[in-house]
């Protein structure tokens, strides 16, 4: 942890030095005045449309007269049996399409998915970030924007909106301007569209419930009793492998993986104001009563109900998945469809091959809050943040890329691939995936790493989309998908866009506070029961003293300046 933190701090220092050497004012560095980077001229006079295209080096079909070159970030998930993320069937489809439609050469730059925040920090600091960059961390973007390291997209969108119709139609003003500063008008990033707000589910072995004649738990106590039953009946459930029994599994990312449990301890009447003030940590670490959810995990750990080695394996490690595939894990929380992903290599498929056709994980709801509601805190309709570093000399070509990737026909192809090869079209018009092998395998679910403006299936027809989601898991009973799809957003509270401008206290803090949070939670879960409060409270004190409290205070002040005494938004 210390090394990663040091690298993040070093990245900030290097970036600052680079900006000081190249900029002499507080405003973001302007792009070099080439044909493609000059914002389009006004469109008011007759013939100005042609003049605008001419100034940008484009013909009437929006093809550059001279070939332009851009680089695009792509996540590398390190998949066993996957393809090189920067060079495969789907990247070739994109490259061919961009060259054909816009005369733009695209080169993909792989970035490790599980450490993307650190890596993009370092790339920005070294002036080597891809022209089209992506991150889940807006504070990272804001940090470098403050140092002149990120392009302000507002002028390009205002002056050349008509060049990007597909992007505008798909993302709409909501996602395009989600992050625009209400005071300065600067726009450092576009928000990808989260088509489906599905987030987390709690999964249990349905066959184990049947074997022990236990109904699916609907309360915390019933869930705990189930875990105890798994442990006490390990010999019945696993035979000679009884010593390998793991009633409940989690990972080093406790905040994400325990979301349903911790969320159930948050008071049902939490205000929009408190959600905003404390919601800068996306694991809801600062929400009221969160600690009590972690206390439950601490109790379970000390009673031998949780995988004892969960904190030892870093992001991207496959050890936990393999334990699930071998049939040793009774329950876990994870992404809403996690056990059903990856076709023949999925946890579900592996479990059925090894254990038998009745072995399966099913989603359940077990954690009502103080009002008896199975409350889930859901995201707003936003996902990854797309931004252009100041080193991008081709912002128009880059925006044409974002537009091209937003076009419905291109998104659908990337999500489903070739008919008859990676999907079939059913009589009702919905699509059903076919397990892909070789060069046409997808490294991420529905190729979300390539459809950077879109996360989640979208066929342009809501009814066909839902049917296709249920069809989309080769070899998985659609019943399991339908249950998971229904539960993950049931009684959910959708996140709202509270845009009060930059929170300066967040500048440079994103990665450091994330690492502190993960360390605190890991230590708190494995602490002896009588040391839990001491470990959690001392960790929280350090977190707050390291910048967390300053962020809380500034968010509170900004809310009150914008909304006065209001605690709930309209």
CSV table of C-alpha atoms in Angstrom, one decimal, residues 71-281:
chain,number,residue,atom,x,y,z
A,71,UNK,CA,-4.7,6.9,-29.3
A,72,UNK,CA,-7.5,5.4,-27.2
A,73,UNK,CA,-7.3,3.8,-23.8
A,74,UNK,CA,-8.5,0.2,-23.4
A,75,UNK,CA,-8.7,-1.8,-20.2
A,76,UNK,CA,-6.6,-4.9,-19.9
A,77,UNK,CA,-8.4,-7.4,-17.6
A,78,UNK,CA,-5.7,-10.0,-17.9
A,79,UNK,CA,-8.3,-12.6,-18.8
A,80,UNK,CA,-7.2,-16.3,-19.0
A,81,UNK,CA,-8.0,-17.4,-22.6
A,82,UNK,CA,-8.7,-13.8,-23.7
A,83,UNK,CA,-7.3,-11.9,-26.6
A,84,UNK,CA,-4.8,-8.9,-26.5
A,85,UNK,CA,-7.2,-6.1,-25.6
A,86,UNK,CA,-5.4,-3.7,-28.0
A,87,UNK,CA,-5.3,-6.0,-31.0
A,88,UNK,CA,-8.1,-8.4,-31.7
A,89,UNK,CA,-11.2,-8.9,-33.9
A,90,UNK,CA,-13.1,-6.0,-32.2
A,91,UNK,CA,-10.3,-3.5,-32.3
A,92,UNK,CA,-9.9,-4.2,-36.0
A,93,UNK,CA,-13.6,-3.5,-36.5
A,94,UNK,CA,-13.2,-0.2,-34.8
A,95,UNK,CA,-10.0,0.7,-36.6
A,96,UNK,CA,-11.5,-0.2,-40.0
A,97,UNK,CA,-14.6,1.8,-39.3
A,98,UNK,CA,-12.9,4.9,-38.1
A,99,UNK,CA,-10.5,4.9,-41.1
A,100,UNK,CA,-13.3,4.3,-43.5
A,101,UNK,CA,-15.8,6.8,-42.1
A,102,UNK,CA,-13.4,9.6,-40.9
A,103,UNK,CA,-9.9,8.8,-42.2
A,104,UNK,CA,-8.7,8.5,-38.6
A,105,UNK,CA,-6.1,5.9,-37.6
A,106,UNK,CA,-6.7,4.5,-34.1
A,107,UNK,CA,-4.1,2.9,-31.8
A,108,UNK,CA,-5.3,1.3,-28.6
A,109,UNK,CA,-3.3,1.7,-25.4
A,110,UNK,CA,-3.9,-1.0,-22.8
A,111,UNK,CA,-4.2,0.0,-19.1
A,112,UNK,CA,-4.6,-2.6,-16.4
A,113,UNK,CA,-8.3,-2.5,-15.3
A,114,UNK,CA,-7.7,-3.2,-11.6
A,115,UNK,CA,-5.1,-0.5,-11.1
A,116,UNK,CA,-6.4,2.0,-13.7
A,117,UNK,CA,-6.5,4.9,-11.2
A,118,UNK,CA,-2.9,4.6,-10.4
A,119,UNK,CA,-1.8,4.0,-14.0
A,120,UNK,CA,-3.8,6.9,-15.5
A,121,UNK,CA,-2.3,9.1,-12.8
A,122,UNK,CA,1.2,8.1,-13.9
A,123,UNK,CA,0.5,8.4,-17.6
A,124,UNK,CA,-0.9,11.9,-17.1
A,125,UNK,CA,2.1,12.9,-15.1
A,126,UNK,CA,4.4,11.7,-17.8
A,127,UNK,CA,2.4,13.4,-20.6
A,128,UNK,CA,1.7,10.0,-22.1
A,129,UNK,CA,-2.0,9.5,-21.5
A,130,UNK,CA,-4.0,8.3,-24.5
A,131,UNK,CA,-5.8,11.0,-26.6
A,132,UNK,CA,-9.1,9.4,-25.5
A,133,UNK,CA,-8.7,8.5,-21.9
A,134,UNK,CA,-11.1,6.8,-19.5
A,135,UNK,CA,-11.3,6.5,-15.7
A,136,UNK,CA,-13.8,5.9,-13.0
A,137,UNK,CA,-12.1,8.6,-10.9
A,138,UNK,CA,-13.4,12.1,-11.6
A,139,UNK,CA,-11.1,13.6,-8.8
A,140,UNK,CA,-8.1,12.4,-10.9
A,141,UNK,CA,-9.4,14.3,-13.9
A,142,UNK,CA,-10.0,17.4,-11.8
A,143,UNK,CA,-6.6,17.2,-10.2
A,144,UNK,CA,-4.8,17.3,-13.6
A,145,UNK,CA,-7.3,19.8,-15.1
A,146,UNK,CA,-6.3,22.2,-12.3
A,147,UNK,CA,-2.7,21.9,-13.5
A,148,UNK,CA,-3.5,22.4,-17.2
A,149,UNK,CA,-3.3,18.8,-18.0
A,150,UNK,CA,-6.8,18.2,-19.4
A,151,UNK,CA,-8.7,19.8,-22.3
A,152,UNK,CA,-11.8,21.8,-21.7
A,153,UNK,CA,-14.4,20.2,-24.0
A,154,UNK,CA,-17.0,22.9,-23.7
A,155,UNK,CA,-15.7,25.1,-26.6
A,156,UNK,CA,-15.6,22.1,-29.0
A,157,UNK,CA,-19.1,20.9,-28.1
A,158,UNK,CA,-20.6,24.4,-28.3
A,159,UNK,CA,-19.0,25.3,-31.7
A,160,UNK,CA,-19.2,21.9,-33.4
A,161,UNK,CA,-22.2,20.2,-31.9
A,162,UNK,CA,-23.6,19.3,-35.3
A,163,UNK,CA,-20.5,17.1,-36.1
A,164,UNK,CA,-21.4,14.6,-33.3
A,165,UNK,CA,-25.1,13.8,-33.7
A,166,UNK,CA,-24.9,10.2,-32.5
A,167,UNK,CA,-23.1,11.1,-29.4
A,168,UNK,CA,-25.6,13.8,-28.6
A,169,UNK,CA,-28.6,11.6,-29.3
A,170,UNK,CA,-27.3,8.8,-27.1
A,171,UNK,CA,-25.7,10.6,-24.2
A,172,UNK,CA,-28.1,13.7,-24.3
A,173,UNK,CA,-27.3,16.9,-22.4
A,174,UNK,CA,-27.7,14.9,-19.1
A,175,UNK,CA,-24.5,12.9,-19.5
A,176,UNK,CA,-22.6,15.3,-21.7
A,177,UNK,CA,-23.0,18.2,-19.3
A,178,UNK,CA,-23.2,16.1,-16.0
A,179,UNK,CA,-19.7,17.4,-14.9
A,180,UNK,CA,-19.8,20.9,-16.2
A,181,UNK,CA,-18.8,23.4,-13.6
A,182,UNK,CA,-21.8,25.7,-12.9
A,183,UNK,CA,-19.6,28.6,-12.1
A,184,UNK,CA,-16.8,28.5,-14.7
A,185,UNK,CA,-18.6,26.5,-17.5
A,186,UNK,CA,-15.5,24.2,-17.9
A,187,UNK,CA,-16.2,20.7,-18.9
A,188,UNK,CA,-13.4,18.3,-18.3
A,189,UNK,CA,-15.2,15.0,-19.0
A,190,UNK,CA,-18.2,13.3,-20.6
A,191,UNK,CA,-20.1,10.7,-18.6
A,192,UNK,CA,-20.7,7.4,-20.2
A,193,UNK,CA,-24.3,6.2,-20.1
A,194,UNK,CA,-25.2,3.5,-17.6
A,195,UNK,CA,-28.1,1.9,-19.4
A,196,UNK,CA,-29.1,-0.4,-16.6
A,197,UNK,CA,-28.6,0.5,-13.0
A,198,UNK,CA,-27.9,-3.0,-12.0
A,199,UNK,CA,-25.1,-3.0,-9.4
A,200,UNK,CA,-24.7,-5.7,-6.7
A,201,UNK,CA,-26.4,-8.9,-5.7
A,202,UNK,CA,-26.1,-11.4,-2.9
A,203,UNK,CA,-25.6,-14.9,-4.1
A,204,UNK,CA,-26.1,-18.3,-2.3
A,205,UNK,CA,-25.8,-21.9,-3.4
A,206,UNK,CA,-29.3,-22.8,-4.2
A,207,UNK,CA,-28.5,-26.5,-4.3
A,208,UNK,CA,-27.1,-26.2,-0.7
A,209,UNK,CA,-30.2,-24.6,0.5
A,210,UNK,CA,-32.3,-27.4,-0.9
A,211,UNK,CA,-29.9,-30.0,0.4
A,212,UNK,CA,-30.2,-28.7,4.0
A,213,UNK,CA,-33.9,-27.8,3.6
A,214,UNK,CA,-33.3,-24.2,4.4
A,215,UNK,CA,-35.5,-21.5,2.8
A,216,UNK,CA,-33.8,-18.5,1.2
A,217,UNK,CA,-32.9,-16.1,4.0
A,218,UNK,CA,-34.9,-12.8,4.0
A,219,UNK,CA,-33.3,-11.2,7.1
A,220,UNK,CA,-29.8,-10.7,8.5
A,221,UNK,CA,-30.3,-13.2,11.2
A,222,UNK,CA,-31.6,-15.8,8.8
A,223,UNK,CA,-28.6,-15.2,6.5
A,224,UNK,CA,-26.2,-15.7,9.5
A,225,UNK,CA,-28.0,-18.8,10.5
A,226,UNK,CA,-27.6,-20.1,7.0
A,227,UNK,CA,-23.8,-19.5,7.0
A,228,UNK,CA,-23.6,-21.3,10.3
A,229,UNK,CA,-25.5,-24.2,8.8
A,230,UNK,CA,-23.1,-24.4,5.9
A,231,UNK,CA,-20.2,-24.5,8.3
A,232,UNK,CA,-21.8,-27.1,10.6
A,233,UNK,CA,-22.8,-29.3,7.6
A,234,UNK,CA,-19.5,-29.1,5.7
A,235,UNK,CA,-19.1,-32.9,5.6
A,236,UNK,CA,-22.6,-33.3,4.1
A,237,UNK,CA,-22.1,-30.6,1.5
A,238,UNK,CA,-18.5,-31.2,0.6
A,239,UNK,CA,-17.7,-34.7,1.7
A,240,UNK,CA,-13.9,-35.3,1.7
A,241,UNK,CA,-13.3,-31.6,1.0
A,242,UNK,CA,-15.2,-30.5,4.2
A,243,UNK,CA,-12.1,-28.7,5.4
A,244,UNK,CA,-12.2,-26.4,2.4
A,245,UNK,CA,-15.7,-25.0,3.3
A,246,UNK,CA,-16.1,-21.3,2.9
A,247,UNK,CA,-19.5,-20.2,4.1
A,248,UNK,CA,-19.1,-16.6,2.9
A,249,UNK,CA,-16.5,-15.1,0.7
A,250,UNK,CA,-15.4,-11.5,0.0
A,251,UNK,CA,-12.3,-9.8,-1.3
A,252,UNK,CA,-9.8,-7.0,-0.4
A,253,UNK,CA,-12.4,-4.6,-1.7
A,254,UNK,CA,-14.7,-5.0,1.2
A,255,UNK,CA,-16.6,-1.8,0.5
A,256,UNK,CA,-17.8,-3.0,-2.9
A,257,UNK,CA,-18.3,-6.6,-2.0
A,258,UNK,CA,-20.3,-6.1,1.2
A,259,UNK,CA,-22.6,-3.3,-0.2
A,260,UNK,CA,-25.9,-4.9,0.4
A,261,UNK,CA,-25.0,-5.7,4.0
A,262,UNK,CA,-23.5,-2.3,4.9
A,263,UNK,CA,-26.2,-0.4,3.0
A,264,UNK,CA,-28.9,-2.1,5.2
A,265,UNK,CA,-27.5,-0.3,8.3
A,266,UNK,CA,-27.8,3.2,6.7
A,267,UNK,CA,-31.0,4.9,8.1
A,268,UNK,CA,-33.8,4.8,5.6
A,269,UNK,CA,-34.4,8.5,6.1
A,270,UNK,CA,-30.9,9.7,5.2
A,271,UNK,CA,-31.3,13.0,3.4
A,272,UNK,CA,-30.0,14.0,-0.1
A,273,UNK,CA,-27.8,16.5,1.7
A,274,UNK,CA,-26.1,13.8,3.8
A,275,UNK,CA,-25.8,11.5,0.7
A,276,UNK,CA,-24.0,14.3,-1.1
A,277,UNK,CA,-21.8,15.5,1.7
A,278,UNK,CA,-20.6,12.0,2.6
A,279,UNK,CA,-21.0,10.4,-0.8
A,280,UNK,CA,-17.6,11.2,-2.4
A,281,UNK,CA,-16.4,7.8,-1.4
